[in-house]
């Protein structure tokens, strides 16, 4: 018997006595996250939060946005830039000491080719350039290398050049090592296939190893033009379960946990060893009312829904770390924004509005939460409970409903989260208020106003005017006018929280600053 | 000379034993190919009838119409369904399972990563589960309604009804967070990642092959908790079935006869009754092992174990049909292999089936 048990006992003892990694190494940064969306290192094909952060550290862009001040555009690969008299040509002077990880210098032709490539590939990021009138056809005339250090952009449309400048601060503006990428081109794919598992940028880190949905290891560049980062190695670990991430953070095996739910964030918030960071995003949690449903097309009914939302209750519970109460279509912190919360949770007022609209006895409607996960289900359930008190019978259709929001015939009310990465009010105003063609055939599924079949000719014209060069004061007034008109029209897309992306970090980690345009960098991180 | 199989009605040609063996092999292979193709077709059709659009899973929320249409064409969704299946099936035959959009990699390459991870877990779990479950089941079955029987049944009941997710978190809280005895998430400490050459893709085996005992012990520390949870679940099922098989045998006349002949209790149980349940046990163990390949998803999620269950589930969640089809195909192949191994074991254990 003893002989039978001897082997397991010895093995267990050996496992127990070998010391467990008590804390991450001082020159390593270990981040726990859900890596489901990390599928490539190609800036032309990146749209989600997690891959944007990774790409932001392998590549540089011409300019950066200061996370604390969105109006401040900072130099990066470009030392300086200027507009011509009409504002249609932007000229960038590149710094001369920047090199790619392969050793070659970063040249203007790399910049031009990288932006042309985005348009030619027509991948996800292409839309960010196409919105300013760039196309695959005009790409070569629009992005021009004047000499080794001078790069020019010729704007194809009469837009405010500042708008394009801030676009370049996002991942779409990443500069690739042209020669290195083309060495790995297959069948004219401009290196797309190679960049699924490789990177060729001038950023402060290089890709060392990557196993999809498992682990990514990045190593610092000691010769980085901005100075070698303090952190030598960054490890991203795929940990899908929030509770597991929290345990790892508490045990010291993670420095940053980015996939925590409200309950785990709440638990960590009360501990001195951890800091909860809230990164304000440019999207909203919205109630989207499909205008093809007769009752919802009534402005009084839409107004009633604004008063049915128990946002104070939600702000103290499920939305504590996911959003901040917000009731208009311009994100906080931007020019023309308003932090006012004029729509109280007021069921009596909602009841009056429904009666005025001819629905005194209420009606039945289906609500589709974006997914079955938090906080969308809780938001739908809250609405179901409050609407029932004013006679509106809400049936929740649980499931992964994000796709339904793109097909008008597939939903009635959608509870979800919208996104914009443009650090300017135009970003959210375009996607929420603009709808140039409300016909079914136009299929403008990237515009939320189209998705809810909300015809907005006046708002669309005003948003369009916002794209043009304007005097700053006039521009600010126009933004305020759009915001107020949006409210006055009892919108079919009702924002009630502004998106926040929260994460927890160990108190000994400094300089990990979440970027609202998702380009969080690791070279600024230090560990005590 | 005529062997048993070669006996044919008069007038029909008689086949040589080697030709018959070849014929049987061809028959078996055809049957396997048909089974796999049927499995693929069924999964493919189910996937196509799901009310979900795989294009949006790839392009994200804000992509414009041009991008949508390009990706739609790239995925071949503009083709008729039968043509999509035909194209896919042709590729499968050549060993190409397509690209995964949830990893960006060829599905074959992904499977080479995730299948060994799950196998490492499942092999340890099935060994532990069987090693404990079978003796416990025999003990219970030969002591019906005695205290030991009740204890074993309660152990089984707990193992069967405890949610793996809950058990996993509990173990992590106690043995990882509080005591620091086991690893947290993944297959090994990230600092060891890439330290030994990849040979079998089983971390423990590769560590031993490279002579790195420290990495081997580290991998064991990560393996022990998820493997024990799966093993306990397997134990519950195996012990319950073993008990029921033993109960049936213990009431047979040959057992009464053996007892009457004065054989020791141990000999009656192990040399007579147990021998006769081995074939059934092989089936149970094989089925339990097969179920672990795709059924360990909750354990894999809690322990961030990058295995097949998690891969398949993510494929379903993100409508990555190449992943779903590839994973189902692999699971199907494993079930076929397990069946063949079980058949082989039957023939060894039971002369009547030879």
Tab-separated table of C-alpha atoms in Angstrom, chain A residues 140-327:
chain	number	residue	atom	x	y	z
A	140	UNK	CA	-1.142	57.494	-54.452
A	141	UNK	CA	-1.984	61.097	-55.294
A	142	UNK	CA	-3.121	61.772	-51.728
A	143	UNK	CA	-0.180	60.380	-49.760
A	144	UNK	CA	3.117	61.551	-51.217
A	145	UNK	CA	6.749	61.228	-50.134
A	146	UNK	CA	8.349	64.528	-51.176
A	147	UNK	CA	11.813	63.486	-50.055
A	148	UNK	CA	13.245	61.121	-47.441
A	149	UNK	CA	12.064	63.216	-44.532
A	150	UNK	CA	9.111	65.102	-45.969
A	151	UNK	CA	5.664	63.622	-46.337
A	152	UNK	CA	2.582	65.303	-47.736
A	153	UNK	CA	-1.123	64.620	-47.538
A	154	UNK	CA	-3.373	66.100	-50.215
A	155	UNK	CA	-6.899	66.157	-48.852
A	156	UNK	CA	-9.349	65.120	-51.558
A	157	UNK	CA	-12.268	66.957	-49.951
A	158	UNK	CA	-12.760	70.290	-48.284
A	159	UNK	CA	-12.520	69.034	-44.708
A	160	UNK	CA	-10.999	70.547	-41.606
A	161	UNK	CA	-7.373	69.333	-41.751
A	162	UNK	CA	-7.288	68.992	-37.942
A	163	UNK	CA	-9.793	66.171	-38.239
A	164	UNK	CA	-7.492	64.205	-40.473
A	165	UNK	CA	-4.526	64.996	-38.240
A	166	UNK	CA	-6.166	63.404	-35.194
A	167	UNK	CA	-7.166	60.415	-37.317
A	168	UNK	CA	-3.457	59.794	-37.896
A	169	UNK	CA	-2.945	59.470	-34.137
A	170	UNK	CA	-4.979	56.239	-34.172
A	171	UNK	CA	-3.767	52.802	-35.209
A	172	UNK	CA	-4.758	53.468	-38.807
A	173	UNK	CA	-1.833	55.918	-38.974
A	174	UNK	CA	0.751	53.260	-38.017
A	175	UNK	CA	3.893	53.329	-40.138
A	176	UNK	CA	5.160	50.003	-41.485
A	177	UNK	CA	8.601	49.037	-42.724
A	178	UNK	CA	7.727	48.957	-46.416
A	179	UNK	CA	10.716	46.925	-47.609
A	180	UNK	CA	10.413	44.364	-44.824
A	181	UNK	CA	6.694	43.856	-45.387
A	182	UNK	CA	7.080	43.572	-49.142
A	183	UNK	CA	9.777	40.945	-48.676
A	184	UNK	CA	7.028	38.764	-47.238
A	185	UNK	CA	4.331	39.608	-49.755
A	186	UNK	CA	2.342	36.639	-51.082
A	187	UNK	CA	0.183	36.861	-54.195
A	188	UNK	CA	-0.062	40.641	-54.014
A	189	UNK	CA	-1.432	40.669	-50.443
A	190	UNK	CA	0.874	43.537	-49.421
A	191	UNK	CA	2.153	41.404	-46.557
A	192	UNK	CA	-1.252	40.903	-44.970
A	193	UNK	CA	-0.770	37.188	-44.398
A	194	UNK	CA	2.704	37.657	-42.924
A	195	UNK	CA	1.504	40.352	-40.530
A	196	UNK	CA	-0.917	37.890	-38.942
A	197	UNK	CA	2.007	36.610	-36.904
A	198	UNK	CA	4.667	39.281	-37.296
A	199	UNK	CA	5.133	43.018	-36.953
A	200	UNK	CA	7.404	45.451	-38.791
A	201	UNK	CA	7.240	48.798	-37.080
A	202	UNK	CA	9.392	51.371	-35.353
A	203	UNK	CA	7.624	51.164	-31.977
A	204	UNK	CA	9.282	50.656	-28.595
A	205	UNK	CA	8.538	46.909	-28.505
A	206	UNK	CA	8.940	43.995	-30.879
A	207	UNK	CA	6.979	40.781	-31.051
A	208	UNK	CA	8.887	37.868	-29.511
A	209	UNK	CA	6.293	35.130	-29.320
A	210	UNK	CA	2.594	34.793	-29.799
A	211	UNK	CA	0.188	31.900	-29.309
A	212	UNK	CA	-3.344	32.982	-30.184
A	213	UNK	CA	-5.675	33.078	-27.196
A	214	UNK	CA	-2.865	31.987	-24.926
A	215	UNK	CA	0.107	34.300	-24.554
A	216	UNK	CA	1.931	37.147	-26.278
A	217	UNK	CA	5.461	38.172	-25.375
A	218	UNK	CA	6.932	41.481	-26.490
A	219	UNK	CA	10.491	42.635	-25.910
A	220	UNK	CA	11.676	46.215	-25.636
A	221	UNK	CA	13.913	47.844	-28.206
A	222	UNK	CA	17.014	49.151	-26.561
A	223	UNK	CA	17.630	51.355	-29.597
A	224	UNK	CA	14.170	52.952	-29.602
A	225	UNK	CA	14.392	56.569	-30.723
A	226	UNK	CA	12.346	57.689	-27.745
A	227	UNK	CA	14.714	55.939	-25.314
A	228	UNK	CA	14.677	52.321	-24.149
A	229	UNK	CA	11.577	51.559	-22.057
A	230	UNK	CA	12.150	50.602	-18.421
A	231	UNK	CA	10.103	47.451	-18.935
A	232	UNK	CA	12.165	44.809	-20.727
A	233	UNK	CA	9.453	42.308	-21.436
A	234	UNK	CA	5.673	42.611	-21.699
A	235	UNK	CA	3.559	39.498	-21.415
A	236	UNK	CA	-0.113	39.424	-22.306
A	237	UNK	CA	-2.005	36.452	-20.943
A	238	UNK	CA	-5.372	35.271	-22.176
A	239	UNK	CA	-7.492	34.760	-19.059
A	240	UNK	CA	-11.143	34.697	-20.056
A	241	UNK	CA	-12.595	34.394	-16.545
A	242	UNK	CA	-12.799	37.570	-14.478
A	243	UNK	CA	-12.453	35.756	-11.139
A	244	UNK	CA	-9.253	34.048	-12.321
A	245	UNK	CA	-7.817	37.394	-13.414
A	246	UNK	CA	-8.570	38.903	-10.037
A	247	UNK	CA	-6.911	36.022	-8.191
A	248	UNK	CA	-3.833	36.346	-10.385
A	249	UNK	CA	-3.630	40.068	-9.761
A	250	UNK	CA	-4.014	39.603	-6.009
A	251	UNK	CA	-1.393	36.863	-6.005
A	252	UNK	CA	1.048	39.148	-7.798
A	253	UNK	CA	1.171	37.113	-11.001
A	254	UNK	CA	-0.406	39.949	-12.975
A	255	UNK	CA	0.411	43.635	-12.959
A	256	UNK	CA	-2.667	44.750	-14.842
A	257	UNK	CA	-6.036	43.021	-15.223
A	258	UNK	CA	-8.155	44.248	-18.112
A	259	UNK	CA	-11.002	41.752	-18.184
A	260	UNK	CA	-12.607	42.247	-14.787
A	261	UNK	CA	-16.329	42.424	-14.188
A	262	UNK	CA	-18.047	44.963	-11.941
A	263	UNK	CA	-18.031	42.727	-8.909
A	264	UNK	CA	-14.296	41.988	-9.107
A	265	UNK	CA	-13.438	45.621	-9.828
A	266	UNK	CA	-15.545	46.623	-6.832
A	267	UNK	CA	-13.722	44.167	-4.592
A	268	UNK	CA	-10.300	45.409	-5.736
A	269	UNK	CA	-11.303	49.051	-5.415
A	270	UNK	CA	-11.375	48.646	-1.646
A	271	UNK	CA	-7.809	47.382	-1.427
A	272	UNK	CA	-4.809	49.653	-1.045
A	273	UNK	CA	-2.552	47.492	-3.194
A	274	UNK	CA	-4.576	48.079	-6.334
A	275	UNK	CA	-5.783	51.039	-8.349
A	276	UNK	CA	-8.826	51.050	-10.578
A	277	UNK	CA	-8.395	53.146	-13.703
A	278	UNK	CA	-11.388	54.358	-15.662
A	279	UNK	CA	-10.680	55.255	-19.276
A	280	UNK	CA	-13.399	57.378	-20.757
A	281	UNK	CA	-14.303	56.250	-24.255
A	282	UNK	CA	-16.162	58.047	-27.010
A	283	UNK	CA	-19.129	55.719	-27.249
A	284	UNK	CA	-22.349	55.439	-25.307
A	285	UNK	CA	-24.637	52.871	-23.787
A	286	UNK	CA	-27.806	53.456	-25.727
A	287	UNK	CA	-31.392	52.488	-26.053
A	288	UNK	CA	-32.004	52.208	-29.791
A	289	UNK	CA	-35.667	52.446	-30.738
A	290	UNK	CA	-36.472	51.006	-34.143
A	291	UNK	CA	-38.534	53.574	-36.047
A	292	UNK	CA	-40.168	50.899	-38.151
A	293	UNK	CA	-42.137	49.918	-35.037
A	294	UNK	CA	-45.207	52.133	-35.020
A	295	UNK	CA	-45.323	52.956	-31.311
A	296	UNK	CA	-41.606	53.776	-31.162
A	297	UNK	CA	-41.856	56.178	-34.108
A	298	UNK	CA	-43.945	58.472	-31.941
A	299	UNK	CA	-41.663	61.215	-30.474
A	300	UNK	CA	-43.704	61.277	-27.270
A	301	UNK	CA	-43.105	57.568	-26.750
A	302	UNK	CA	-39.388	58.073	-27.360
A	303	UNK	CA	-39.430	60.865	-24.810
A	304	UNK	CA	-41.250	58.585	-22.363
A	305	UNK	CA	-38.462	56.009	-22.658
A	306	UNK	CA	-35.937	58.650	-21.571
A	307	UNK	CA	-37.780	58.886	-18.274
A	308	UNK	CA	-38.133	55.122	-17.862
A	309	UNK	CA	-34.383	54.605	-17.568
A	310	UNK	CA	-33.334	54.158	-13.958
A	311	UNK	CA	-29.882	55.564	-14.567
A	312	UNK	CA	-29.254	56.644	-10.956
A	313	UNK	CA	-29.833	53.064	-9.794
A	314	UNK	CA	-27.714	51.604	-12.568
A	315	UNK	CA	-24.890	54.084	-11.930
A	316	UNK	CA	-24.553	52.769	-8.413
A	317	UNK	CA	-24.639	49.123	-9.392
A	318	UNK	CA	-23.891	47.415	-12.676
A	319	UNK	CA	-22.593	50.554	-14.403
A	320	UNK	CA	-20.315	51.586	-11.561
A	321	UNK	CA	-17.207	50.790	-13.578
A	322	UNK	CA	-18.674	50.580	-17.077
A	323	UNK	CA	-20.030	54.037	-17.674
A	324	UNK	CA	-20.734	57.494	-16.406
A	325	UNK	CA	-24.272	58.907	-16.592
A	326	UNK	CA	-24.530	60.921	-19.767
A	327	UNK	CA	-27.577	62.007	-21.716
